[in-house]
mmCIF file of N, CA and C in Angstrom:
data_model
loop_
_atom_site.group_PDB
_atom_site.id
_atom_site.type_symbol
_atom_site.label_atom_id
_atom_site.label_comp_id
_atom_site.label_asym_id
_atom_site.label_seq_id
_atom_site.Cartn_x
_atom_site.Cartn_y
_atom_site.Cartn_z
ATOM 1 N N LYS A 1 0.848 -1.178 0.000
ATOM 2 C CA LYS A 1 0.000 0.000 0.000
ATOM 3 C C LYS A 1 0.893 1.240 0.000
ATOM 4 N N PHE A 2 0.559 2.188 -0.842
ATOM 5 C CA PHE A 2 1.363 3.397 -0.962
ATOM 6 C C PHE A 2 0.981 4.403 0.127
ATOM 7 N N LEU A 3 1.918 5.268 0.465
ATOM 8 C CA LEU A 3 1.644 6.337 1.413
ATOM 9 C C LEU A 3 0.757 7.383 0.761
ATOM 10 N N SER A 4 -0.079 7.969 1.553
ATOM 11 C CA SER A 4 -0.933 9.037 1.027
ATOM 12 C C SER A 4 -0.084 10.281 0.776
ATOM 13 N N LYS A 5 -0.607 11.194 -0.020
ATOM 14 C CA LYS A 5 0.110 12.448 -0.293
ATOM 15 C C LYS A 5 0.316 13.242 0.988
ATOM 16 N N ARG A 6 -0.680 13.175 1.877
ATOM 17 C CA ARG A 6 -0.576 13.896 3.156
ATOM 18 C C ARG A 6 0.570 13.327 3.992
ATOM 19 N N ALA A 7 0.656 11.987 4.048
ATOM 20 C CA ALA A 7 1.730 11.354 4.820
ATOM 21 C C ALA A 7 3.095 11.702 4.237
ATOM 22 N N LEU A 8 3.215 11.678 2.917
ATOM 23 C CA LEU A 8 4.478 12.050 2.280
ATOM 24 C C LEU A 8 4.865 13.489 2.599
ATOM 25 N N ARG A 9 3.880 14.384 2.566
ATOM 26 C CA ARG A 9 4.149 15.792 2.874
ATOM 27 C C ARG A 9 4.659 15.937 4.309
ATOM 28 N N ILE A 10 4.064 15.177 5.226
ATOM 29 C CA ILE A 10 4.505 15.229 6.627
ATOM 30 C C ILE A 10 5.949 14.749 6.739
ATOM 31 N N TYR A 11 6.278 13.613 6.069
ATOM 32 C CA TYR A 11 7.640 13.094 6.129
ATOM 33 C C TYR A 11 8.637 14.061 5.493
ATOM 34 N N TYR A 12 8.281 14.651 4.362
ATOM 35 C CA TYR A 12 9.168 15.630 3.729
ATOM 36 C C TYR A 12 9.404 16.825 4.651
ATOM 37 N N ASN A 13 8.368 17.277 5.334
ATOM 38 C CA ASN A 13 8.521 18.395 6.264
ATOM 39 C C ASN A 13 9.423 18.022 7.434
ATOM 40 N N MET A 14 9.288 16.792 7.923
ATOM 41 C CA MET A 14 10.139 16.342 9.020
ATOM 42 C C MET A 14 11.603 16.293 8.575
ATOM 43 N N ILE A 15 11.827 15.811 7.355
ATOM 44 C CA ILE A 15 13.192 15.735 6.830
ATOM 45 C C ILE A 15 13.759 17.132 6.624
ATOM 46 N N ALA A 16 12.937 18.028 6.129
ATOM 47 C CA ALA A 16 13.390 19.395 5.876
ATOM 48 C C ALA A 16 13.800 20.105 7.160
ATOM 49 N N CYS A 17 13.175 19.749 8.274
ATOM 50 C CA CYS A 17 13.471 20.401 9.551
ATOM 51 C C CYS A 17 14.707 19.825 10.231
ATOM 52 N N ASP A 18 15.164 18.677 9.792
ATOM 53 C CA ASP A 18 16.322 18.035 10.418
ATOM 54 C C ASP A 18 17.548 18.264 9.540
ATOM 55 N N GLU A 19 18.549 18.929 10.097
ATOM 56 C CA GLU A 19 19.746 19.264 9.330
ATOM 57 C C GLU A 19 20.557 18.038 8.929
ATOM 58 N N LYS A 20 20.417 16.938 9.677
ATOM 59 C CA LYS A 20 21.218 15.749 9.405
ATOM 60 C C LYS A 20 20.625 14.884 8.293
ATOM 61 N N LEU A 21 19.376 15.117 7.938
ATOM 62 C CA LEU A 21 18.703 14.286 6.944
ATOM 63 C C LEU A 21 18.502 15.048 5.646
ATOM 64 N N GLY A 22 18.320 14.297 4.583
ATOM 65 C CA GLY A 22 18.052 14.916 3.291
ATOM 66 C C GLY A 22 17.429 13.900 2.349
ATOM 67 N N VAL A 23 16.787 14.367 1.330
ATOM 68 C CA VAL A 23 16.159 13.507 0.337
ATOM 69 C C VAL A 23 17.145 13.311 -0.807
ATOM 70 N N SER A 24 17.318 12.066 -1.215
ATOM 71 C CA SER A 24 18.233 11.758 -2.307
ATOM 72 C C SER A 24 17.481 10.985 -3.376
ATOM 73 N N SER A 25 17.715 11.344 -4.618
ATOM 74 C CA SER A 25 17.099 10.617 -5.719
ATOM 75 C C SER A 25 18.070 9.602 -6.303
ATOM 76 N N ASN A 26 19.281 9.533 -5.763
ATOM 77 C CA ASN A 26 20.287 8.584 -6.232
ATOM 78 C C ASN A 26 20.466 7.467 -5.218
ATOM 79 N N PRO A 27 20.105 6.235 -5.574
ATOM 80 C CA PRO A 27 20.304 5.134 -4.629
ATOM 81 C C PRO A 27 21.785 4.842 -4.455
ATOM 82 N N THR A 28 22.132 4.375 -3.286
ATOM 83 C CA THR A 28 23.524 4.018 -3.028
ATOM 84 C C THR A 28 23.619 2.516 -2.804
ATOM 85 N N LYS A 29 24.738 1.940 -3.197
ATOM 86 C CA LYS A 29 24.953 0.512 -3.010
ATOM 87 C C LYS A 29 25.314 0.256 -1.553
ATOM 88 N N LYS A 30 24.901 -0.919 -1.079
ATOM 89 C CA LYS A 30 25.262 -1.308 0.278
ATOM 90 C C LYS A 30 26.749 -1.623 0.337
ATOM 91 N N THR A 31 27.344 -1.306 1.462
ATOM 92 C CA THR A 31 28.738 -1.675 1.648
ATOM 93 C C THR A 31 28.800 -3.181 1.882
ATOM 94 N N ILE A 32 29.952 -3.747 1.690
ATOM 95 C CA ILE A 32 30.129 -5.191 1.909
ATOM 96 C C ILE A 32 29.830 -5.538 3.360
ATOM 97 N N ALA A 33 30.297 -4.706 4.280
ATOM 98 C CA ALA A 33 30.064 -4.970 5.703
ATOM 99 C C ALA A 33 28.567 -4.966 6.030
ATOM 100 N N ARG A 34 27.837 -4.034 5.447
ATOM 101 C CA ARG A 34 26.393 -3.965 5.707
ATOM 102 C C ARG A 34 25.673 -5.180 5.118
ATOM 103 N N ALA A 35 26.040 -5.569 3.911
ATOM 104 C CA ALA A 35 25.425 -6.737 3.280
ATOM 105 C C ALA A 35 25.721 -8.000 4.078
ATOM 106 N N GLN A 36 26.953 -8.138 4.581
ATOM 107 C CA GLN A 36 27.305 -9.301 5.389
ATOM 108 C C GLN A 36 26.573 -9.286 6.729
ATOM 109 N N ALA A 37 26.416 -8.110 7.312
ATOM 110 C CA ALA A 37 25.735 -7.997 8.602
ATOM 111 C C ALA A 37 24.277 -8.428 8.502
ATOM 112 N N GLU A 38 23.635 -8.126 7.382
ATOM 113 C CA GLU A 38 22.235 -8.506 7.214
ATOM 114 C C GLU A 38 22.053 -10.010 7.145
ATOM 115 N N LYS A 39 23.083 -10.728 6.735
ATOM 116 C CA LYS A 39 22.999 -12.180 6.607
ATOM 117 C C LYS A 39 23.746 -12.896 7.724
ATOM 118 N N SER A 40 24.115 -12.185 8.767
ATOM 119 C CA SER A 40 24.896 -12.771 9.837
ATOM 120 C C SER A 40 24.027 -13.531 10.832
ATOM 121 N N LEU A 41 24.664 -14.355 11.617
ATOM 122 C CA LEU A 41 23.987 -15.110 12.668
ATOM 123 C C LEU A 41 23.397 -14.153 13.710
ATOM 124 N N ARG A 42 24.123 -13.092 14.022
ATOM 125 C CA ARG A 42 23.638 -12.111 14.995
ATOM 126 C C ARG A 42 22.348 -11.449 14.514
ATOM 127 N N SER A 43 22.288 -11.109 13.236
ATOM 128 C CA SER A 43 21.089 -10.491 12.677
ATOM 129 C C SER A 43 19.910 -11.453 12.746
ATOM 130 N N THR A 44 20.146 -12.702 12.398
ATOM 131 C CA THR A 44 19.086 -13.718 12.439
ATOM 132 C C THR A 44 18.580 -13.912 13.858
ATOM 133 N N MET A 45 19.499 -14.016 14.811
ATOM 134 C CA MET A 45 19.104 -14.211 16.214
ATOM 135 C C MET A 45 18.336 -12.996 16.725
ATOM 136 N N SER A 46 18.768 -11.815 16.358
ATOM 137 C CA SER A 46 18.072 -10.601 16.791
ATOM 138 C C SER A 46 16.661 -10.555 16.239
ATOM 139 N N PHE A 47 16.497 -10.946 14.975
ATOM 140 C CA PHE A 47 15.173 -10.969 14.367
ATOM 141 C C PHE A 47 14.265 -11.974 15.079
ATOM 142 N N ILE A 48 14.773 -13.177 15.315
ATOM 143 C CA ILE A 48 13.965 -14.209 15.980
ATOM 144 C C ILE A 48 13.575 -13.763 17.387
ATOM 145 N N LEU A 49 14.513 -13.181 18.126
ATOM 146 C CA LEU A 49 14.199 -12.714 19.478
ATOM 147 C C LEU A 49 13.174 -11.592 19.461
ATOM 148 N N THR A 50 13.288 -10.689 18.503
ATOM 149 C CA THR A 50 12.319 -9.601 18.391
ATOM 150 C C THR A 50 10.924 -10.139 18.104
ATOM 151 N N VAL A 51 10.834 -11.075 17.170
ATOM 152 C CA VAL A 51 9.536 -11.683 16.856
ATOM 153 C C VAL A 51 8.987 -12.419 18.075
ATOM 154 N N ALA A 52 9.842 -13.190 18.735
ATOM 155 C CA ALA A 52 9.399 -13.975 19.894
ATOM 156 C C ALA A 52 8.900 -13.076 21.027
ATOM 157 N N LEU A 53 9.587 -11.966 21.259
ATOM 158 C CA LEU A 53 9.216 -11.101 22.380
ATOM 159 C C LEU A 53 8.042 -10.176 22.084
ATOM 160 N N THR A 54 7.779 -9.914 20.811
ATOM 161 C CA THR A 54 6.731 -8.953 20.487
ATOM 162 C C THR A 54 5.484 -9.566 19.862
ATOM 163 N N SER A 55 5.508 -10.854 19.567
ATOM 164 C CA SER A 55 4.386 -11.460 18.841
ATOM 165 C C SER A 55 3.502 -12.371 19.690
ATOM 166 N N PHE A 56 3.867 -12.584 20.937
ATOM 167 C CA PHE A 56 3.100 -13.504 21.777
ATOM 168 C C PHE A 56 2.635 -12.827 23.063
ATOM 169 N N ILE A 57 1.503 -13.291 23.565
ATOM 170 C CA ILE A 57 0.964 -12.845 24.838
ATOM 171 C C ILE A 57 0.902 -14.063 25.756
ATOM 172 N N VAL A 58 1.354 -13.891 26.995
ATOM 173 C CA VAL A 58 1.319 -14.989 27.956
ATOM 174 C C VAL A 58 -0.103 -15.121 28.494
ATOM 175 N N GLY A 59 -0.618 -16.326 28.483
ATOM 176 C CA GLY A 59 -1.964 -16.604 28.973
ATOM 177 C C GLY A 59 -2.744 -17.431 27.971
ATOM 178 N N LYS A 60 -3.923 -17.803 28.344
ATOM 179 C CA LYS A 60 -4.773 -18.601 27.467
ATOM 180 C C LYS A 60 -5.428 -17.690 26.434
ATOM 181 N N ALA A 61 -5.486 -18.161 25.209
ATOM 182 C CA ALA A 61 -6.063 -17.363 24.122
ATOM 183 C C ALA A 61 -7.552 -17.143 24.349
ATOM 184 N N PRO A 62 -8.067 -15.961 23.978
ATOM 185 C CA PRO A 62 -9.504 -15.706 24.077
ATOM 186 C C PRO A 62 -10.294 -16.702 23.217
ATOM 187 N N LYS A 63 -11.571 -16.819 23.510
ATOM 188 C CA LYS A 63 -12.422 -17.819 22.867
ATOM 189 C C LYS A 63 -12.415 -17.753 21.337
ATOM 190 N N ASN A 64 -12.546 -16.593 20.757
ATOM 191 C CA ASN A 64 -12.652 -16.459 19.303
ATOM 192 C C ASN A 64 -11.319 -16.228 18.594
ATOM 193 N N HIS A 65 -10.222 -16.360 19.312
ATOM 194 C CA HIS A 65 -8.903 -16.131 18.730
ATOM 195 C C HIS A 65 -8.518 -17.317 17.849
ATOM 196 N N PRO A 66 -7.994 -17.064 16.627
ATOM 197 C CA PRO A 66 -7.612 -18.191 15.764
ATOM 198 C C PRO A 66 -6.449 -18.974 16.365
ATOM 199 N N ALA A 67 -6.578 -20.277 16.393
ATOM 200 C CA ALA A 67 -5.536 -21.118 16.985
ATOM 201 C C ALA A 67 -4.345 -21.218 16.045
ATOM 202 N N LEU A 68 -3.151 -21.131 16.608
ATOM 203 C CA LEU A 68 -1.927 -21.223 15.818
ATOM 204 C C LEU A 68 -1.796 -22.611 15.197
ATOM 205 N N LYS A 69 -2.337 -23.621 15.846
ATOM 206 C CA LYS A 69 -2.230 -24.984 15.321
ATOM 207 C C LYS A 69 -2.905 -25.100 13.961
ATOM 208 N N ARG A 70 -3.945 -24.343 13.738
ATOM 209 C CA ARG A 70 -4.668 -24.419 12.465
ATOM 210 C C ARG A 70 -4.058 -23.512 11.406
ATOM 211 N N THR A 71 -3.492 -22.380 11.809
ATOM 212 C CA THR A 71 -3.067 -21.384 10.829
ATOM 213 C C THR A 71 -1.564 -21.232 10.711
ATOM 214 N N GLY A 72 -0.814 -21.744 11.654
ATOM 215 C CA GLY A 72 0.619 -21.490 11.649
ATOM 216 C C GLY A 72 1.426 -22.554 10.944
ATOM 217 N N THR A 73 2.611 -22.160 10.526
ATOM 218 C CA THR A 73 3.550 -23.110 9.942
ATOM 219 C C THR A 73 4.166 -23.934 11.069
ATOM 220 N N GLU A 74 4.857 -24.991 10.694
ATOM 221 C CA GLU A 74 5.522 -25.827 11.706
ATOM 222 C C GLU A 74 6.538 -24.991 12.482
ATOM 223 N N GLY A 75 7.260 -24.110 11.774
ATOM 224 C CA GLY A 75 8.246 -23.253 12.432
ATOM 225 C C GLY A 75 7.623 -22.299 13.429
ATOM 226 N N SER A 76 6.446 -21.744 13.095
ATOM 227 C CA SER A 76 5.796 -20.820 14.029
ATOM 228 C C SER A 76 5.287 -21.562 15.260
ATOM 229 N N GLN A 77 4.908 -22.824 15.095
ATOM 230 C CA GLN A 77 4.477 -23.615 16.245
ATOM 231 C C GLN A 77 5.662 -23.946 17.150
ATOM 232 N N VAL A 78 6.823 -24.210 16.542
ATOM 233 C CA VAL A 78 8.038 -24.448 17.329
ATOM 234 C C VAL A 78 8.408 -23.179 18.099
ATOM 235 N N LEU A 79 8.326 -22.025 17.430
ATOM 236 C CA LEU A 79 8.626 -20.756 18.096
ATOM 237 C C LEU A 79 7.685 -20.541 19.275
ATOM 238 N N ARG A 80 6.389 -20.824 19.089
ATOM 239 C CA ARG A 80 5.427 -20.702 20.190
ATOM 240 C C ARG A 80 5.838 -21.586 21.367
ATOM 241 N N ASP A 81 6.241 -22.822 21.075
ATOM 242 C CA ASP A 81 6.655 -23.739 22.141
ATOM 243 C C ASP A 81 7.905 -23.238 22.859
ATOM 244 N N LEU A 82 8.850 -22.658 22.113
ATOM 245 C CA LEU A 82 10.062 -22.114 22.731
ATOM 246 C C LEU A 82 9.743 -20.911 23.617
ATOM 247 N N VAL A 83 8.853 -20.036 23.134
ATOM 248 C CA VAL A 83 8.445 -18.874 23.935
ATOM 249 C C VAL A 83 7.742 -19.357 25.198
ATOM 250 N N SER A 84 6.886 -20.347 25.069
ATOM 251 C CA SER A 84 6.181 -20.911 26.227
ATOM 252 C C SER A 84 7.174 -21.460 27.251
ATOM 253 N N SER A 85 8.212 -22.167 26.769
ATOM 254 C CA SER A 85 9.202 -22.722 27.711
ATOM 255 C C SER A 85 9.976 -21.622 28.426
ATOM 256 N N CYS A 86 10.184 -20.484 27.754
ATOM 257 C CA CYS A 86 10.859 -19.343 28.405
ATOM 258 C C CYS A 86 10.021 -18.761 29.533
ATOM 259 N N TYR A 87 8.708 -18.907 29.430
ATOM 260 C CA TYR A 87 7.804 -18.413 30.463
ATOM 261 C C TYR A 87 7.353 -19.535 31.390
ATOM 262 N N GLY A 88 8.211 -20.532 31.603
ATOM 263 C CA GLY A 88 7.907 -21.601 32.541
ATOM 264 C C GLY A 88 6.804 -22.528 32.053
ATOM 265 N N ASN A 89 6.742 -22.752 30.746
ATOM 266 C CA ASN A 89 5.732 -23.612 30.108
ATOM 267 C C ASN A 89 4.302 -23.126 30.327
ATOM 268 N N ASN A 90 4.152 -21.819 30.560
ATOM 269 C CA ASN A 90 2.807 -21.241 30.615
ATOM 270 C C ASN A 90 2.268 -21.109 29.197
ATOM 271 N N ALA A 91 0.976 -21.074 29.075
ATOM 272 C CA ALA A 91 0.344 -20.936 27.760
ATOM 273 C C ALA A 91 0.677 -19.565 27.167
ATOM 274 N N VAL A 92 0.941 -19.543 25.878
ATOM 275 C CA VAL A 92 1.135 -18.294 25.132
ATOM 276 C C VAL A 92 0.331 -18.395 23.849
ATOM 277 N N TYR A 93 -0.060 -17.249 23.338
ATOM 278 C CA TYR A 93 -0.753 -17.229 22.053
ATOM 279 C C TYR A 93 -0.285 -16.024 21.257
ATOM 280 N N PRO A 94 -0.296 -16.151 19.934
ATOM 281 C CA PRO A 94 0.199 -15.055 19.104
ATOM 282 C C PRO A 94 -0.806 -13.914 19.026
ATOM 283 N N ILE A 95 -0.308 -12.712 18.976
ATOM 284 C CA ILE A 95 -1.173 -11.544 18.832
ATOM 285 C C ILE A 95 -1.914 -11.637 17.504
ATOM 286 N N LEU A 96 -1.184 -11.848 16.412
ATOM 287 C CA LEU A 96 -1.768 -12.042 15.083
ATOM 288 C C LEU A 96 -1.109 -13.269 14.448
ATOM 289 N N PRO A 97 -1.766 -14.432 14.481
ATOM 290 C CA PRO A 97 -1.151 -15.645 13.933
ATOM 291 C C PRO A 97 -0.748 -15.513 12.471
ATOM 292 N N SER A 98 -1.447 -14.705 11.715
ATOM 293 C CA SER A 98 -1.134 -14.580 10.289
ATOM 294 C C SER A 98 0.228 -13.931 10.043
ATOM 295 N N LEU A 99 0.786 -13.241 11.045
ATOM 296 C CA LEU A 99 2.094 -12.612 10.871
ATOM 297 C C LEU A 99 3.241 -13.576 11.117
ATOM 298 N N LEU A 100 2.956 -14.715 11.721
ATOM 299 C CA LEU A 100 3.991 -15.710 11.985
ATOM 300 C C LEU A 100 4.000 -16.702 10.835
ATOM 301 N N THR A 101 4.745 -16.374 9.804
ATOM 302 C CA THR A 101 4.761 -17.201 8.604
ATOM 303 C C THR A 101 6.184 -17.577 8.261
ATOM 304 N N SER A 102 6.303 -18.477 7.331
ATOM 305 C CA SER A 102 7.611 -18.870 6.840
ATOM 306 C C SER A 102 8.187 -17.732 6.016
ATOM 307 N N THR A 103 9.487 -17.522 6.130
ATOM 308 C CA THR A 103 10.125 -16.469 5.334
ATOM 309 C C THR A 103 11.201 -17.069 4.443
ATOM 310 N N ASP A 104 10.985 -18.306 3.983
ATOM 311 C CA ASP A 104 11.995 -18.886 3.096
ATOM 312 C C ASP A 104 12.002 -18.156 1.760
ATOM 313 N N ASP A 105 13.094 -18.292 1.049
ATOM 314 C CA ASP A 105 13.280 -17.540 -0.197
ATOM 315 C C ASP A 105 12.620 -18.196 -1.401
ATOM 316 N N THR A 106 11.850 -19.256 -1.192
ATOM 317 C CA THR A 106 11.232 -19.928 -2.331
ATOM 318 C C THR A 106 9.870 -19.339 -2.672
ATOM 319 N N THR A 107 9.385 -18.425 -1.854
ATOM 320 C CA THR A 107 8.076 -17.825 -2.098
ATOM 321 C C THR A 107 8.161 -16.842 -3.255
ATOM 322 N N LEU A 108 7.225 -16.942 -4.174
ATOM 323 C CA LEU A 108 7.194 -16.054 -5.319
ATOM 324 C C LEU A 108 6.210 -14.925 -5.055
ATOM 325 N N PHE A 109 6.670 -13.691 -5.180
ATOM 326 C CA PHE A 109 5.811 -12.531 -5.005
ATOM 327 C C PHE A 109 5.620 -11.873 -6.364
ATOM 328 N N VAL A 110 4.396 -11.595 -6.694
ATOM 329 C CA VAL A 110 4.084 -10.947 -7.973
ATOM 330 C C VAL A 110 3.447 -9.606 -7.682
ATOM 331 N N HIS A 111 3.907 -8.586 -8.373
ATOM 332 C CA HIS A 111 3.342 -7.247 -8.209
ATOM 333 C C HIS A 111 2.927 -6.741 -9.574
ATOM 334 N N LYS A 112 1.659 -6.365 -9.694
ATOM 335 C CA LYS A 112 1.169 -5.787 -10.947
ATOM 336 C C LYS A 112 0.985 -4.299 -10.727
ATOM 337 N N HIS A 113 1.507 -3.541 -11.647
ATOM 338 C CA HIS A 113 1.391 -2.089 -11.532
ATOM 339 C C HIS A 113 0.975 -1.542 -12.885
ATOM 340 N N LYS A 114 0.000 -0.707 -12.852
ATOM 341 C CA LYS A 114 -0.486 -0.086 -14.080
ATOM 342 C C LYS A 114 0.069 1.329 -14.144
ATOM 343 N N LYS A 115 0.828 1.609 -15.187
ATOM 344 C CA LYS A 115 1.436 2.928 -15.331
ATOM 345 C C LYS A 115 0.390 3.909 -15.844
ATOM 346 N N ASP A 116 0.357 5.091 -15.216
ATOM 347 C CA ASP A 116 -0.618 6.109 -15.623
ATOM 348 C C ASP A 116 -0.252 6.705 -16.961
#
C-alpha cells in the first residue's frame, strides 16, 4: 500500500526540519560490511528474538482467537513452544497468527502495476 500524499508531505517536512537528513534521488549501493551484517547469525538471532518477544501474549487465548495450530507453519508452532518454555511452560498465544509465517526464499511474489 502506498503512502498518502498527506503522509508524504509530513515526512518531507520532518526531513526538511532536520539538518542531518536529506532527500536523495540517487540510490547508493550497500557496503560489503552492511550486506554481510544482514545475513549474519547475529542479525538472524536478533530478528527471531524480536519476533518472539513482540508477537506472543502470555496466557490462554480468548475464545474467538484463531488457533496457531490451524493457521501457523511448523516453524511458528516451534517458536510458540520455545516462547512458552521461556515463560515456565505457561500458555502463550500469538497476537496475530497470520504474521507468523515462513520467510523462506522460495516464495514467489508478484506485483502488478499499471502505469498512468
